[in-house]
Amino acid sequence: MIQDMVKTYPKDAPIGVFDSGVGGLTVFREIMRQMPNEKIVYFGDTARVPYGSKSKETVTRYSKQIARFLQTQNVKTIVVACNTASAYALEELEAEIDIPVIGVVKPGAKVAAESTVNGKIGVIATEATIGSKIYSQYIEELKPGVSISGKACPLFVPLVEEGLLQDPVTDEIARRYLAELIDIDIDTLILGCTHYPLIRSTVGKIMGEKVTLVNPAYETARELKEMLGKLGMLNDSAPALGSEQYRFYVSDKADKFIRFANSIIKYGILSAKQINIEEY
Ligand code: DGL
C-alpha cells in the first residue's frame, strides 16, 4: 500500500478519491468524518458505471485514466473507493503511480480476519469482486485456515441508487441473497461493495446480532489517516475560510449524482463538474 518511492506533496494538498459512480461517497463520507481538515477531490465515473459486471482489463483501463486525471489535480494520495477497482486494478495503479494509493479491500479484509472467532467469514460484493477472490486471498494470507464464502448481490446497487434503503423489496432480496451465508453460520460479514454500508441495518437485521458487519469504507479511512500520519502528510490545519474543501467531478450528467450525494452527505453539495475522462 505504501510504495517505496513516493512523491510527497504538501500536507494541504487534496486527497483524490474515485469510484465507478456515487457509491464511493460512502468512503468520501468516512474520510470527511475522520479527517475533517482534509481537502478531497472526488471523481465518480457516472458514464461508465457499473464496474461490477465488467472485465479486469476494462476496469483497469478506466482506473488508470481516472488516476491520471486525479494527478492533474495535484492530489497527495489516491483512494480507490470502489471495491471492484480495488480488486482488479490496485496492483497496476501502485506500479504506475508515484504517490501513495490505497484501496478498500485490504483494510476490510484485515479487520474481518481479526474479528472472526469461529473462522467463518462471509463477503458480499459485486460479481467481479467475488469472482476475483481477492478478499479470500488477503484473508488467507493473514489468517490461514479461515473459511471465506462469497456471495454476489448485484441487485443491491440499483436498490440503493433508487433510494430503497428501508423497503420491503430490499428486505426480501436481501433475505434471498443472505440465506446461504446464514446456513453456514458465518460470524463476520464484509460489506464488500461501496453501496452496501447504506443498507447496513437491513443486512444486520437479517444476519442477526451475533454476526459482525465489517464496513471497508470506515476501515479504509482509518488506515488512510494512519498512513498519512506516518508519511507526515496529514493536514493539521483547517482549510482557509472561503476556500473550496471538496470538489466533485463526474463523467456524465451531474444532477443525479448531486441529488444522491446530498441524500447521504450533510454538506450541501451544489455542483459536480462533468469532464471527458477518455482524454486521460
Ligand atoms: N462501486 C462498485 C463496487 O464497490 C459498485 C458499483 C459498480 O458495480 O460499479 O464494487
PDB file of C-alpha atoms and ligand atoms in Angstrom:
ATOM      1  CA  MET A   1       0.000   0.000   0.000  1.00  0.00           C
ATOM      2  CA  ILE A   2       2.767   2.450   0.805  1.00  0.00           C
ATOM      3  CA  GLN A   3       5.146   2.282  -2.130  1.00  0.00           C
ATOM      4  CA  ASP A   4       8.889   2.629  -1.576  1.00  0.00           C
ATOM      5  CA  MET A   5       9.419   5.571  -3.868  1.00  0.00           C
ATOM      6  CA  VAL A   6       6.628   8.020  -3.312  1.00  0.00           C
ATOM      7  CA  LYS A   7       6.451  11.636  -4.304  1.00  0.00           C
ATOM      8  CA  THR A   8       5.477  13.835  -1.381  1.00  0.00           C
ATOM      9  CA  TYR A   9       3.085  16.724  -1.626  1.00  0.00           C
ATOM     10  CA  PRO A  10       2.376  19.481   0.888  1.00  0.00           C
ATOM     11  CA  LYS A  11       0.090  18.487   3.742  1.00  0.00           C
ATOM     12  CA  ASP A  12      -2.675  20.723   2.469  1.00  0.00           C
ATOM     13  CA  ALA A  13      -2.806  19.074  -0.975  1.00  0.00           C
ATOM     14  CA  PRO A  14      -6.132  17.274  -1.537  1.00  0.00           C
ATOM     15  CA  ILE A  15      -6.820  13.568  -1.268  1.00  0.00           C
ATOM     16  CA  GLY A  16      -8.093  12.055  -4.531  1.00  0.00           C
ATOM     17  CA  VAL A  17     -10.956   9.577  -4.202  1.00  0.00           C
ATOM     18  CA  PHE A  18     -12.574   7.706  -7.065  1.00  0.00           C
ATOM     19  CA  ASP A  19     -15.360   5.256  -7.702  1.00  0.00           C
ATOM     20  CA  SER A  20     -17.428   3.951 -10.589  1.00  0.00           C
ATOM     21  CA  GLY A  21     -20.165   6.413  -9.573  1.00  0.00           C
ATOM     22  CA  VAL A  22     -21.944   7.531  -6.436  1.00  0.00           C
ATOM     23  CA  GLY A  23     -21.166   4.540  -4.198  1.00  0.00           C
ATOM     24  CA  GLY A  24     -17.688   5.757  -3.266  1.00  0.00           C
ATOM     25  CA  LEU A  25     -19.330   8.647  -1.474  1.00  0.00           C
ATOM     26  CA  THR A  26     -19.629   6.237   1.465  1.00  0.00           C
ATOM     27  CA  VAL A  27     -15.815   6.274   1.574  1.00  0.00           C
ATOM     28  CA  PHE A  28     -15.701  10.035   0.984  1.00  0.00           C
ATOM     29  CA  ARG A  29     -18.083  10.453   3.935  1.00  0.00           C
ATOM     30  CA  GLU A  30     -15.830   8.433   6.256  1.00  0.00           C
ATOM     31  CA  ILE A  31     -12.745  10.416   5.207  1.00  0.00           C
ATOM     32  CA  MET A  32     -14.669  13.635   5.830  1.00  0.00           C
ATOM     33  CA  ARG A  33     -15.668  12.444   9.300  1.00  0.00           C
ATOM     34  CA  GLN A  34     -12.321  11.053  10.372  1.00  0.00           C
ATOM     35  CA  MET A  35     -10.138  13.763   8.774  1.00  0.00           C
ATOM     36  CA  PRO A  36     -12.153  16.980   8.851  1.00  0.00           C
ATOM     37  CA  ASN A  37      -9.160  19.131   7.818  1.00  0.00           C
ATOM     38  CA  GLU A  38      -8.515  17.325   4.565  1.00  0.00           C
ATOM     39  CA  LYS A  39      -9.462  18.624   1.147  1.00  0.00           C
ATOM     40  CA  ILE A  40     -10.910  15.972  -1.163  1.00  0.00           C
ATOM     41  CA  VAL A  41     -11.264  15.740  -4.933  1.00  0.00           C
ATOM     42  CA  TYR A  42     -13.854  13.067  -5.778  1.00  0.00           C
ATOM     43  CA  PHE A  43     -14.342  11.541  -9.202  1.00  0.00           C
ATOM     44  CA  GLY A  44     -17.427   9.408  -9.988  1.00  0.00           C
ATOM     45  CA  ASP A  45     -17.341   7.573 -13.322  1.00  0.00           C
ATOM     46  CA  THR A  46     -21.070   8.020 -13.883  1.00  0.00           C
ATOM     47  CA  ALA A  47     -20.754   7.500 -17.650  1.00  0.00           C
ATOM     48  CA  ARG A  48     -19.239   4.026 -17.353  1.00  0.00           C
ATOM     49  CA  VAL A  49     -20.831   2.632 -14.178  1.00  0.00           C
ATOM     50  CA  PRO A  50     -21.268  -0.245 -13.280  1.00  0.00           C
ATOM     51  CA  TYR A  51     -17.767  -1.711 -12.969  1.00  0.00           C
ATOM     52  CA  GLY A  52     -19.040  -4.789 -11.140  1.00  0.00           C
ATOM     53  CA  SER A  53     -20.045  -6.604 -14.327  1.00  0.00           C
ATOM     54  CA  LYS A  54     -17.008  -5.582 -16.415  1.00  0.00           C
ATOM     55  CA  SER A  55     -13.702  -7.322 -17.156  1.00  0.00           C
ATOM     56  CA  LYS A  56     -10.437  -6.777 -15.319  1.00  0.00           C
ATOM     57  CA  GLU A  57      -8.869  -5.203 -18.435  1.00  0.00           C
ATOM     58  CA  THR A  58     -11.673  -2.654 -18.796  1.00  0.00           C
ATOM     59  CA  VAL A  59     -11.812  -1.727 -15.096  1.00  0.00           C
ATOM     60  CA  THR A  60      -8.009  -1.380 -15.029  1.00  0.00           C
ATOM     61  CA  ARG A  61      -8.026   0.891 -18.091  1.00  0.00           C
ATOM     62  CA  TYR A  62     -10.758   3.065 -16.558  1.00  0.00           C
ATOM     63  CA  SER A  63      -8.947   3.222 -13.204  1.00  0.00           C
ATOM     64  CA  LYS A  64      -5.678   4.290 -14.815  1.00  0.00           C
ATOM     65  CA  GLN A  65      -7.419   7.077 -16.714  1.00  0.00           C
ATOM     66  CA  ILE A  66      -9.020   8.329 -13.509  1.00  0.00           C
ATOM     67  CA  ALA A  67      -5.741   8.166 -11.589  1.00  0.00           C
ATOM     68  CA  ARG A  68      -4.115  10.252 -14.347  1.00  0.00           C
ATOM     69  CA  PHE A  69      -6.927  12.778 -14.107  1.00  0.00           C
ATOM     70  CA  LEU A  70      -6.645  12.967 -10.310  1.00  0.00           C
ATOM     71  CA  GLN A  71      -2.914  13.576 -10.609  1.00  0.00           C
ATOM     72  CA  THR A  72      -3.640  16.656 -12.722  1.00  0.00           C
ATOM     73  CA  GLN A  73      -5.435  17.947  -9.598  1.00  0.00           C
ATOM     74  CA  ASN A  74      -2.187  17.601  -7.595  1.00  0.00           C
ATOM     75  CA  VAL A  75      -3.627  15.115  -5.134  1.00  0.00           C
ATOM     76  CA  LYS A  76      -1.224  13.831  -2.468  1.00  0.00           C
ATOM     77  CA  THR A  77      -2.700  10.331  -2.424  1.00  0.00           C
ATOM     78  CA  ILE A  78      -5.349   8.318  -4.273  1.00  0.00           C
ATOM     79  CA  VAL A  79      -8.073   6.303  -2.579  1.00  0.00           C
ATOM     80  CA  VAL A  80      -9.625   3.634  -4.775  1.00  0.00           C
ATOM     81  CA  ALA A  81     -13.050   3.745  -3.121  1.00  0.00           C
ATOM     82  CA  CYS A  82     -14.552   1.136  -5.459  1.00  0.00           C
ATOM     83  CA  ASN A  83     -14.195  -2.478  -4.312  1.00  0.00           C
ATOM     84  CA  THR A  84     -14.240  -3.760  -7.891  1.00  0.00           C
ATOM     85  CA  ALA A  85     -11.489  -1.352  -8.974  1.00  0.00           C
ATOM     86  CA  SER A  86      -9.510  -2.200  -5.813  1.00  0.00           C
ATOM     87  CA  ALA A  87      -9.853  -5.905  -6.635  1.00  0.00           C
ATOM     88  CA  TYR A  88      -8.850  -5.575 -10.276  1.00  0.00           C
ATOM     89  CA  ALA A  89      -6.610  -2.546 -10.655  1.00  0.00           C
ATOM     90  CA  LEU A  90      -4.844  -1.682  -7.384  1.00  0.00           C
ATOM     91  CA  GLU A  91      -1.586  -3.504  -8.151  1.00  0.00           C
ATOM     92  CA  GLU A  92      -1.248  -1.892 -11.574  1.00  0.00           C
ATOM     93  CA  LEU A  93      -2.039   1.534 -10.159  1.00  0.00           C
ATOM     94  CA  GLU A  94       0.574   1.098  -7.448  1.00  0.00           C
ATOM     95  CA  ALA A  95       3.139   0.192 -10.093  1.00  0.00           C
ATOM     96  CA  GLU A  96       2.289   3.137 -12.320  1.00  0.00           C
ATOM     97  CA  ILE A  97       1.735   5.969  -9.866  1.00  0.00           C
ATOM     98  CA  ASP A  98       4.331   7.776  -7.781  1.00  0.00           C
ATOM     99  CA  ILE A  99       2.042   8.851  -4.946  1.00  0.00           C
ATOM    100  CA  PRO A 100       0.559   6.501  -2.328  1.00  0.00           C
ATOM    101  CA  VAL A 101      -2.505   4.560  -3.482  1.00  0.00           C
ATOM    102  CA  ILE A 102      -4.854   2.809  -1.078  1.00  0.00           C
ATOM    103  CA  GLY A 103      -7.760   0.505  -1.925  1.00  0.00           C
ATOM    104  CA  VAL A 104     -10.731  -0.584   0.178  1.00  0.00           C
ATOM    105  CA  VAL A 105     -10.220  -4.357   0.057  1.00  0.00           C
ATOM    106  CA  LYS A 106      -7.127  -4.818   2.230  1.00  0.00           C
ATOM    107  CA  PRO A 107      -8.396  -2.709   5.163  1.00  0.00           C
ATOM    108  CA  GLY A 108     -11.729  -4.604   5.153  1.00  0.00           C
ATOM    109  CA  ALA A 109     -10.012  -8.000   4.885  1.00  0.00           C
ATOM    110  CA  LYS A 110      -7.684  -7.168   7.774  1.00  0.00           C
ATOM    111  CA  VAL A 111     -10.464  -6.257  10.178  1.00  0.00           C
ATOM    112  CA  ALA A 112     -12.524  -9.307   9.181  1.00  0.00           C
ATOM    113  CA  ALA A 113      -9.550 -11.608   9.832  1.00  0.00           C
ATOM    114  CA  GLU A 114      -9.083 -10.008  13.250  1.00  0.00           C
ATOM    115  CA  SER A 115     -12.747 -10.138  14.163  1.00  0.00           C
ATOM    116  CA  THR A 116     -13.750 -13.732  13.348  1.00  0.00           C
ATOM    117  CA  VAL A 117     -13.931 -16.134  16.265  1.00  0.00           C
ATOM    118  CA  ASN A 118     -15.364 -19.241  14.599  1.00  0.00           C
ATOM    119  CA  GLY A 119     -13.202 -18.836  11.470  1.00  0.00           C
ATOM    120  CA  LYS A 120     -16.170 -18.432   9.096  1.00  0.00           C
ATOM    121  CA  ILE A 121     -16.276 -15.167   7.166  1.00  0.00           C
ATOM    122  CA  GLY A 122     -18.784 -14.095   4.513  1.00  0.00           C
ATOM    123  CA  VAL A 123     -18.208 -11.490   1.802  1.00  0.00           C
ATOM    124  CA  ILE A 124     -20.962  -9.800  -0.164  1.00  0.00           C
ATOM    125  CA  ALA A 125     -19.913  -7.757  -3.198  1.00  0.00           C
ATOM    126  CA  THR A 126     -20.284  -7.351  -6.953  1.00  0.00           C
ATOM    127  CA  GLU A 127     -19.847 -10.327  -9.293  1.00  0.00           C
ATOM    128  CA  ALA A 128     -16.401  -9.018 -10.278  1.00  0.00           C
ATOM    129  CA  THR A 129     -15.121  -8.672  -6.711  1.00  0.00           C
ATOM    130  CA  ILE A 130     -16.429 -12.105  -5.718  1.00  0.00           C
ATOM    131  CA  GLY A 131     -15.048 -13.674  -8.923  1.00  0.00           C
ATOM    132  CA  SER A 132     -11.606 -12.151  -8.283  1.00  0.00           C
ATOM    133  CA  LYS A 133     -11.417 -13.970  -4.893  1.00  0.00           C
ATOM    134  CA  ILE A 134      -9.382 -11.017  -3.671  1.00  0.00           C
ATOM    135  CA  TYR A 135     -10.906 -10.907  -0.184  1.00  0.00           C
ATOM    136  CA  SER A 136     -10.195 -14.633   0.279  1.00  0.00           C
ATOM    137  CA  GLN A 137      -6.637 -14.157  -0.897  1.00  0.00           C
ATOM    138  CA  TYR A 138      -5.873 -11.379   1.591  1.00  0.00           C
ATOM    139  CA  ILE A 139      -7.682 -13.046   4.498  1.00  0.00           C
ATOM    140  CA  GLU A 140      -5.941 -16.391   3.927  1.00  0.00           C
ATOM    141  CA  GLU A 141      -2.573 -14.615   3.971  1.00  0.00           C
ATOM    142  CA  LEU A 142      -3.443 -13.011   7.295  1.00  0.00           C
ATOM    143  CA  LYS A 143      -5.194 -15.938   8.932  1.00  0.00           C
ATOM    144  CA  PRO A 144      -4.603 -19.288   7.211  1.00  0.00           C
ATOM    145  CA  GLY A 145      -7.311 -21.899   7.640  1.00  0.00           C
ATOM    146  CA  VAL A 146     -10.235 -19.488   7.817  1.00  0.00           C
ATOM    147  CA  SER A 147     -13.166 -20.323   5.549  1.00  0.00           C
ATOM    148  CA  ILE A 148     -14.387 -17.463   3.331  1.00  0.00           C
ATOM    149  CA  SER A 149     -17.689 -17.630   1.477  1.00  0.00           C
ATOM    150  CA  GLY A 150     -18.529 -15.051  -1.151  1.00  0.00           C
ATOM    151  CA  LYS A 151     -21.951 -14.077  -2.439  1.00  0.00           C
ATOM    152  CA  ALA A 152     -22.531 -11.643  -5.299  1.00  0.00           C
ATOM    153  CA  CYS A 153     -25.514  -9.366  -4.633  1.00  0.00           C
ATOM    154  CA  PRO A 154     -25.900  -7.407  -7.887  1.00  0.00           C
ATOM    155  CA  LEU A 155     -29.398  -6.085  -7.150  1.00  0.00           C
ATOM    156  CA  PHE A 156     -28.255  -4.157  -4.069  1.00  0.00           C
ATOM    157  CA  VAL A 157     -26.603  -1.433  -6.179  1.00  0.00           C
ATOM    158  CA  PRO A 158     -29.739  -0.378  -8.108  1.00  0.00           C
ATOM    159  CA  LEU A 159     -31.901  -0.712  -4.971  1.00  0.00           C
ATOM    160  CA  VAL A 160     -29.634   1.688  -3.078  1.00  0.00           C
ATOM    161  CA  GLU A 161     -29.471   4.087  -6.011  1.00  0.00           C
ATOM    162  CA  GLU A 162     -33.279   4.085  -6.161  1.00  0.00           C
ATOM    163  CA  GLY A 163     -33.288   5.130  -2.514  1.00  0.00           C
ATOM    164  CA  LEU A 164     -34.931   1.870  -1.333  1.00  0.00           C
ATOM    165  CA  LEU A 165     -32.753   1.672   1.749  1.00  0.00           C
ATOM    166  CA  GLN A 166     -35.517   0.624   4.140  1.00  0.00           C
ATOM    167  CA  ASP A 167     -38.060  -1.092   1.959  1.00  0.00           C
ATOM    168  CA  PRO A 168     -39.841  -4.473   1.874  1.00  0.00           C
ATOM    169  CA  VAL A 169     -38.425  -5.127  -1.612  1.00  0.00           C
ATOM    170  CA  THR A 170     -34.853  -4.688  -0.359  1.00  0.00           C
ATOM    171  CA  ASP A 171     -35.654  -6.848   2.680  1.00  0.00           C
ATOM    172  CA  GLU A 172     -36.954  -9.667   0.501  1.00  0.00           C
ATOM    173  CA  ILE A 173     -33.998  -9.606  -1.878  1.00  0.00           C
ATOM    174  CA  ALA A 174     -31.533  -9.404   0.990  1.00  0.00           C
ATOM    175  CA  ARG A 175     -33.173 -12.436   2.648  1.00  0.00           C
ATOM    176  CA  ARG A 176     -32.696 -14.472  -0.516  1.00  0.00           C
ATOM    177  CA  TYR A 177     -29.088 -13.399  -1.030  1.00  0.00           C
ATOM    178  CA  LEU A 178     -28.078 -13.892   2.584  1.00  0.00           C
ATOM    179  CA  ALA A 179     -29.844 -17.220   3.266  1.00  0.00           C
ATOM    180  CA  GLU A 180     -26.846 -19.334   2.264  1.00  0.00           C
ATOM    181  CA  LEU A 181     -24.486 -17.320   4.483  1.00  0.00           C
ATOM    182  CA  ILE A 182     -26.836 -17.763   7.444  1.00  0.00           C
ATOM    183  CA  ASP A 183     -26.964 -21.524   6.741  1.00  0.00           C
ATOM    184  CA  ILE A 184     -23.184 -21.877   7.002  1.00  0.00           C
ATOM    185  CA  ASP A 185     -23.052 -19.979  10.291  1.00  0.00           C
ATOM    186  CA  ILE A 186     -20.617 -17.167   9.482  1.00  0.00           C
ATOM    187  CA  ASP A 187     -19.777 -14.845  12.380  1.00  0.00           C
ATOM    188  CA  THR A 188     -18.311 -11.978  10.302  1.00  0.00           C
ATOM    189  CA  LEU A 189     -19.657 -10.414   7.115  1.00  0.00           C
ATOM    190  CA  ILE A 190     -17.756  -7.954   4.903  1.00  0.00           C
ATOM    191  CA  LEU A 191     -19.898  -5.332   3.170  1.00  0.00           C
ATOM    192  CA  GLY A 192     -17.602  -5.552   0.136  1.00  0.00           C
ATOM    193  CA  CYS A 193     -19.243  -3.016  -2.151  1.00  0.00           C
ATOM    194  CA  THR A 194     -19.423   0.752  -1.848  1.00  0.00           C
ATOM    195  CA  HIS A 195     -23.218   0.808  -1.677  1.00  0.00           C
ATOM    196  CA  TYR A 196     -23.742  -1.809   0.997  1.00  0.00           C
ATOM    197  CA  PRO A 197     -22.974   0.292   4.095  1.00  0.00           C
ATOM    198  CA  LEU A 198     -26.127   2.217   3.179  1.00  0.00           C
ATOM    199  CA  ILE A 199     -28.240  -0.917   3.746  1.00  0.00           C
ATOM    200  CA  ARG A 200     -26.267  -1.990   6.771  1.00  0.00           C
ATOM    201  CA  SER A 201     -29.328  -2.003   9.019  1.00  0.00           C
ATOM    202  CA  THR A 202     -31.277  -4.291   6.654  1.00  0.00           C
ATOM    203  CA  VAL A 203     -28.339  -6.689   6.372  1.00  0.00           C
ATOM    204  CA  GLY A 204     -27.732  -6.550  10.127  1.00  0.00           C
ATOM    205  CA  LYS A 205     -31.379  -7.308  10.900  1.00  0.00           C
ATOM    206  CA  ILE A 206     -31.322 -10.391   8.657  1.00  0.00           C
ATOM    207  CA  MET A 207     -27.927 -11.718   9.751  1.00  0.00           C
ATOM    208  CA  GLY A 208     -28.694 -11.205  13.446  1.00  0.00           C
ATOM    209  CA  GLU A 209     -26.650  -9.540  16.147  1.00  0.00           C
ATOM    210  CA  LYS A 210     -24.144 -12.381  16.509  1.00  0.00           C
ATOM    211  CA  VAL A 211     -22.692 -11.541  13.089  1.00  0.00           C
ATOM    212  CA  THR A 212     -20.134  -8.695  12.986  1.00  0.00           C
ATOM    213  CA  LEU A 213     -20.538  -6.472   9.937  1.00  0.00           C
ATOM    214  CA  VAL A 214     -17.302  -5.057   8.541  1.00  0.00           C
ATOM    215  CA  ASN A 215     -17.509  -1.760   6.668  1.00  0.00           C
ATOM    216  CA  PRO A 216     -14.415  -1.387   4.430  1.00  0.00           C
ATOM    217  CA  ALA A 217     -15.217   2.322   3.909  1.00  0.00           C
ATOM    218  CA  TYR A 218     -14.697   3.032   7.607  1.00  0.00           C
ATOM    219  CA  GLU A 219     -11.587   0.838   7.870  1.00  0.00           C
ATOM    220  CA  THR A 220     -10.059   2.442   4.758  1.00  0.00           C
ATOM    221  CA  ALA A 221     -10.453   5.954   6.163  1.00  0.00           C
ATOM    222  CA  ARG A 222      -8.818   4.749   9.373  1.00  0.00           C
ATOM    223  CA  GLU A 223      -5.860   3.222   7.509  1.00  0.00           C
ATOM    224  CA  LEU A 224      -5.585   6.287   5.294  1.00  0.00           C
ATOM    225  CA  LYS A 225      -5.301   8.504   8.353  1.00  0.00           C
ATOM    226  CA  GLU A 226      -2.620   6.266   9.802  1.00  0.00           C
ATOM    227  CA  MET A 227      -0.711   6.177   6.508  1.00  0.00           C
ATOM    228  CA  LEU A 228      -0.822   9.961   6.013  1.00  0.00           C
ATOM    229  CA  GLY A 229       0.289  10.406   9.614  1.00  0.00           C
ATOM    230  CA  LYS A 230       3.300   8.104   9.094  1.00  0.00           C
ATOM    231  CA  LEU A 231       4.254   9.932   5.903  1.00  0.00           C
ATOM    232  CA  GLY A 232       3.913  13.322   7.621  1.00  0.00           C
ATOM    233  CA  MET A 233       1.170  14.202   5.140  1.00  0.00           C
ATOM    234  CA  LEU A 234      -1.839  14.583   7.428  1.00  0.00           C
ATOM    235  CA  ASN A 235      -3.296  18.071   7.201  1.00  0.00           C
ATOM    236  CA  ASP A 236      -3.228  19.530  10.693  1.00  0.00           C
ATOM    237  CA  SER A 237      -4.945  22.824   9.988  1.00  0.00           C
ATOM    238  CA  ALA A 238      -8.432  23.536   8.691  1.00  0.00           C
ATOM    239  CA  PRO A 239      -8.691  24.900   5.131  1.00  0.00           C
ATOM    240  CA  ALA A 240      -8.758  28.688   4.871  1.00  0.00           C
ATOM    241  CA  LEU A 241     -12.181  30.234   5.281  1.00  0.00           C
ATOM    242  CA  GLY A 242     -13.961  30.523   1.949  1.00  0.00           C
ATOM    243  CA  SER A 243     -11.643  28.034   0.196  1.00  0.00           C
ATOM    244  CA  GLU A 244     -13.242  25.077  -1.513  1.00  0.00           C
ATOM    245  CA  GLN A 245     -12.679  21.991   0.625  1.00  0.00           C
ATOM    246  CA  TYR A 246     -14.470  19.427  -1.511  1.00  0.00           C
ATOM    247  CA  ARG A 247     -14.594  19.225  -5.298  1.00  0.00           C
ATOM    248  CA  PHE A 248     -16.604  16.737  -7.323  1.00  0.00           C
ATOM    249  CA  TYR A 249     -16.100  15.543 -10.893  1.00  0.00           C
ATOM    250  CA  VAL A 250     -18.211  13.146 -12.935  1.00  0.00           C
ATOM    251  CA  SER A 251     -18.013  11.666 -16.431  1.00  0.00           C
ATOM    252  CA  ASP A 252     -21.719  12.129 -17.250  1.00  0.00           C
ATOM    253  CA  LYS A 253     -24.629  14.357 -16.179  1.00  0.00           C
ATOM    254  CA  ALA A 254     -24.198  15.701 -12.688  1.00  0.00           C
ATOM    255  CA  ASP A 255     -27.802  16.139 -11.451  1.00  0.00           C
ATOM    256  CA  LYS A 256     -28.450  12.591 -10.256  1.00  0.00           C
ATOM    257  CA  PHE A 257     -25.006  12.484  -8.681  1.00  0.00           C
ATOM    258  CA  ILE A 258     -25.644  15.721  -6.772  1.00  0.00           C
ATOM    259  CA  ARG A 259     -29.055  14.504  -5.549  1.00  0.00           C
ATOM    260  CA  PHE A 260     -27.628  11.233  -4.291  1.00  0.00           C
ATOM    261  CA  ALA A 261     -24.618  12.947  -2.715  1.00  0.00           C
ATOM    262  CA  ASN A 262     -26.861  15.313  -0.792  1.00  0.00           C
ATOM    263  CA  SER A 263     -29.022  12.436   0.398  1.00  0.00           C
ATOM    264  CA  ILE A 264     -26.084  10.803   2.179  1.00  0.00           C
ATOM    265  CA  ILE A 265     -23.678  13.652   2.949  1.00  0.00           C
ATOM    266  CA  LYS A 266     -24.682  16.612   5.040  1.00  0.00           C
ATOM    267  CA  TYR A 267     -22.547  19.231   3.330  1.00  0.00           C
ATOM    268  CA  GLY A 268     -24.752  20.948   0.760  1.00  0.00           C
ATOM    269  CA  ILE A 269     -23.081  19.837  -2.470  1.00  0.00           C
ATOM    270  CA  LEU A 270     -24.061  22.312  -5.142  1.00  0.00           C
ATOM    271  CA  SER A 271     -22.109  21.246  -8.182  1.00  0.00           C
ATOM    272  CA  ALA A 272     -20.097  18.484  -9.817  1.00  0.00           C
ATOM    273  CA  LYS A 273     -18.087  19.231 -12.933  1.00  0.00           C
ATOM    274  CA  GLN A 274     -18.506  16.955 -15.931  1.00  0.00           C
ATOM    275  CA  ILE A 275     -15.253  16.035 -17.678  1.00  0.00           C
ATOM    276  CA  ASN A 276     -14.296  13.789 -20.593  1.00  0.00           C
ATOM    277  CA  ILE A 277     -12.394  11.034 -18.824  1.00  0.00           C
ATOM    278  CA  GLU A 278     -11.469   9.333 -22.110  1.00  0.00           C
ATOM    279  CA  GLU A 279      -8.989  12.184 -22.683  1.00  0.00           C
ATOM    280  CA  TYR A 280      -6.754  10.943 -19.884  1.00  0.00           C
TER     281      TYR A 280
HETATM  282  N1  DGL B   1     -18.512   0.723  -6.719  1.00  0.00           N
HETATM  283  C1  DGL B   1     -18.741  -0.662  -7.048  1.00  0.00           C
HETATM  284  C2  DGL B   1     -18.011  -1.547  -6.015  1.00  0.00           C
HETATM  285  O1  DGL B   1     -17.761  -1.155  -4.895  1.00  0.00           O
HETATM  286  C3  DGL B   1     -20.221  -0.980  -7.116  1.00  0.00           C
HETATM  287  C4  DGL B   1     -20.929  -0.374  -8.314  1.00  0.00           C
HETATM  288  C5  DGL B   1     -20.407  -0.910  -9.628  1.00  0.00           C
HETATM  289  O2  DGL B   1     -20.641  -2.082  -9.976  1.00  0.00           O
HETATM  290  O3  DGL B   1     -19.753  -0.135 -10.314  1.00  0.00           O
HETATM  291  O4  DGL B   1     -17.671  -2.655  -6.323  1.00  0.00           O
END
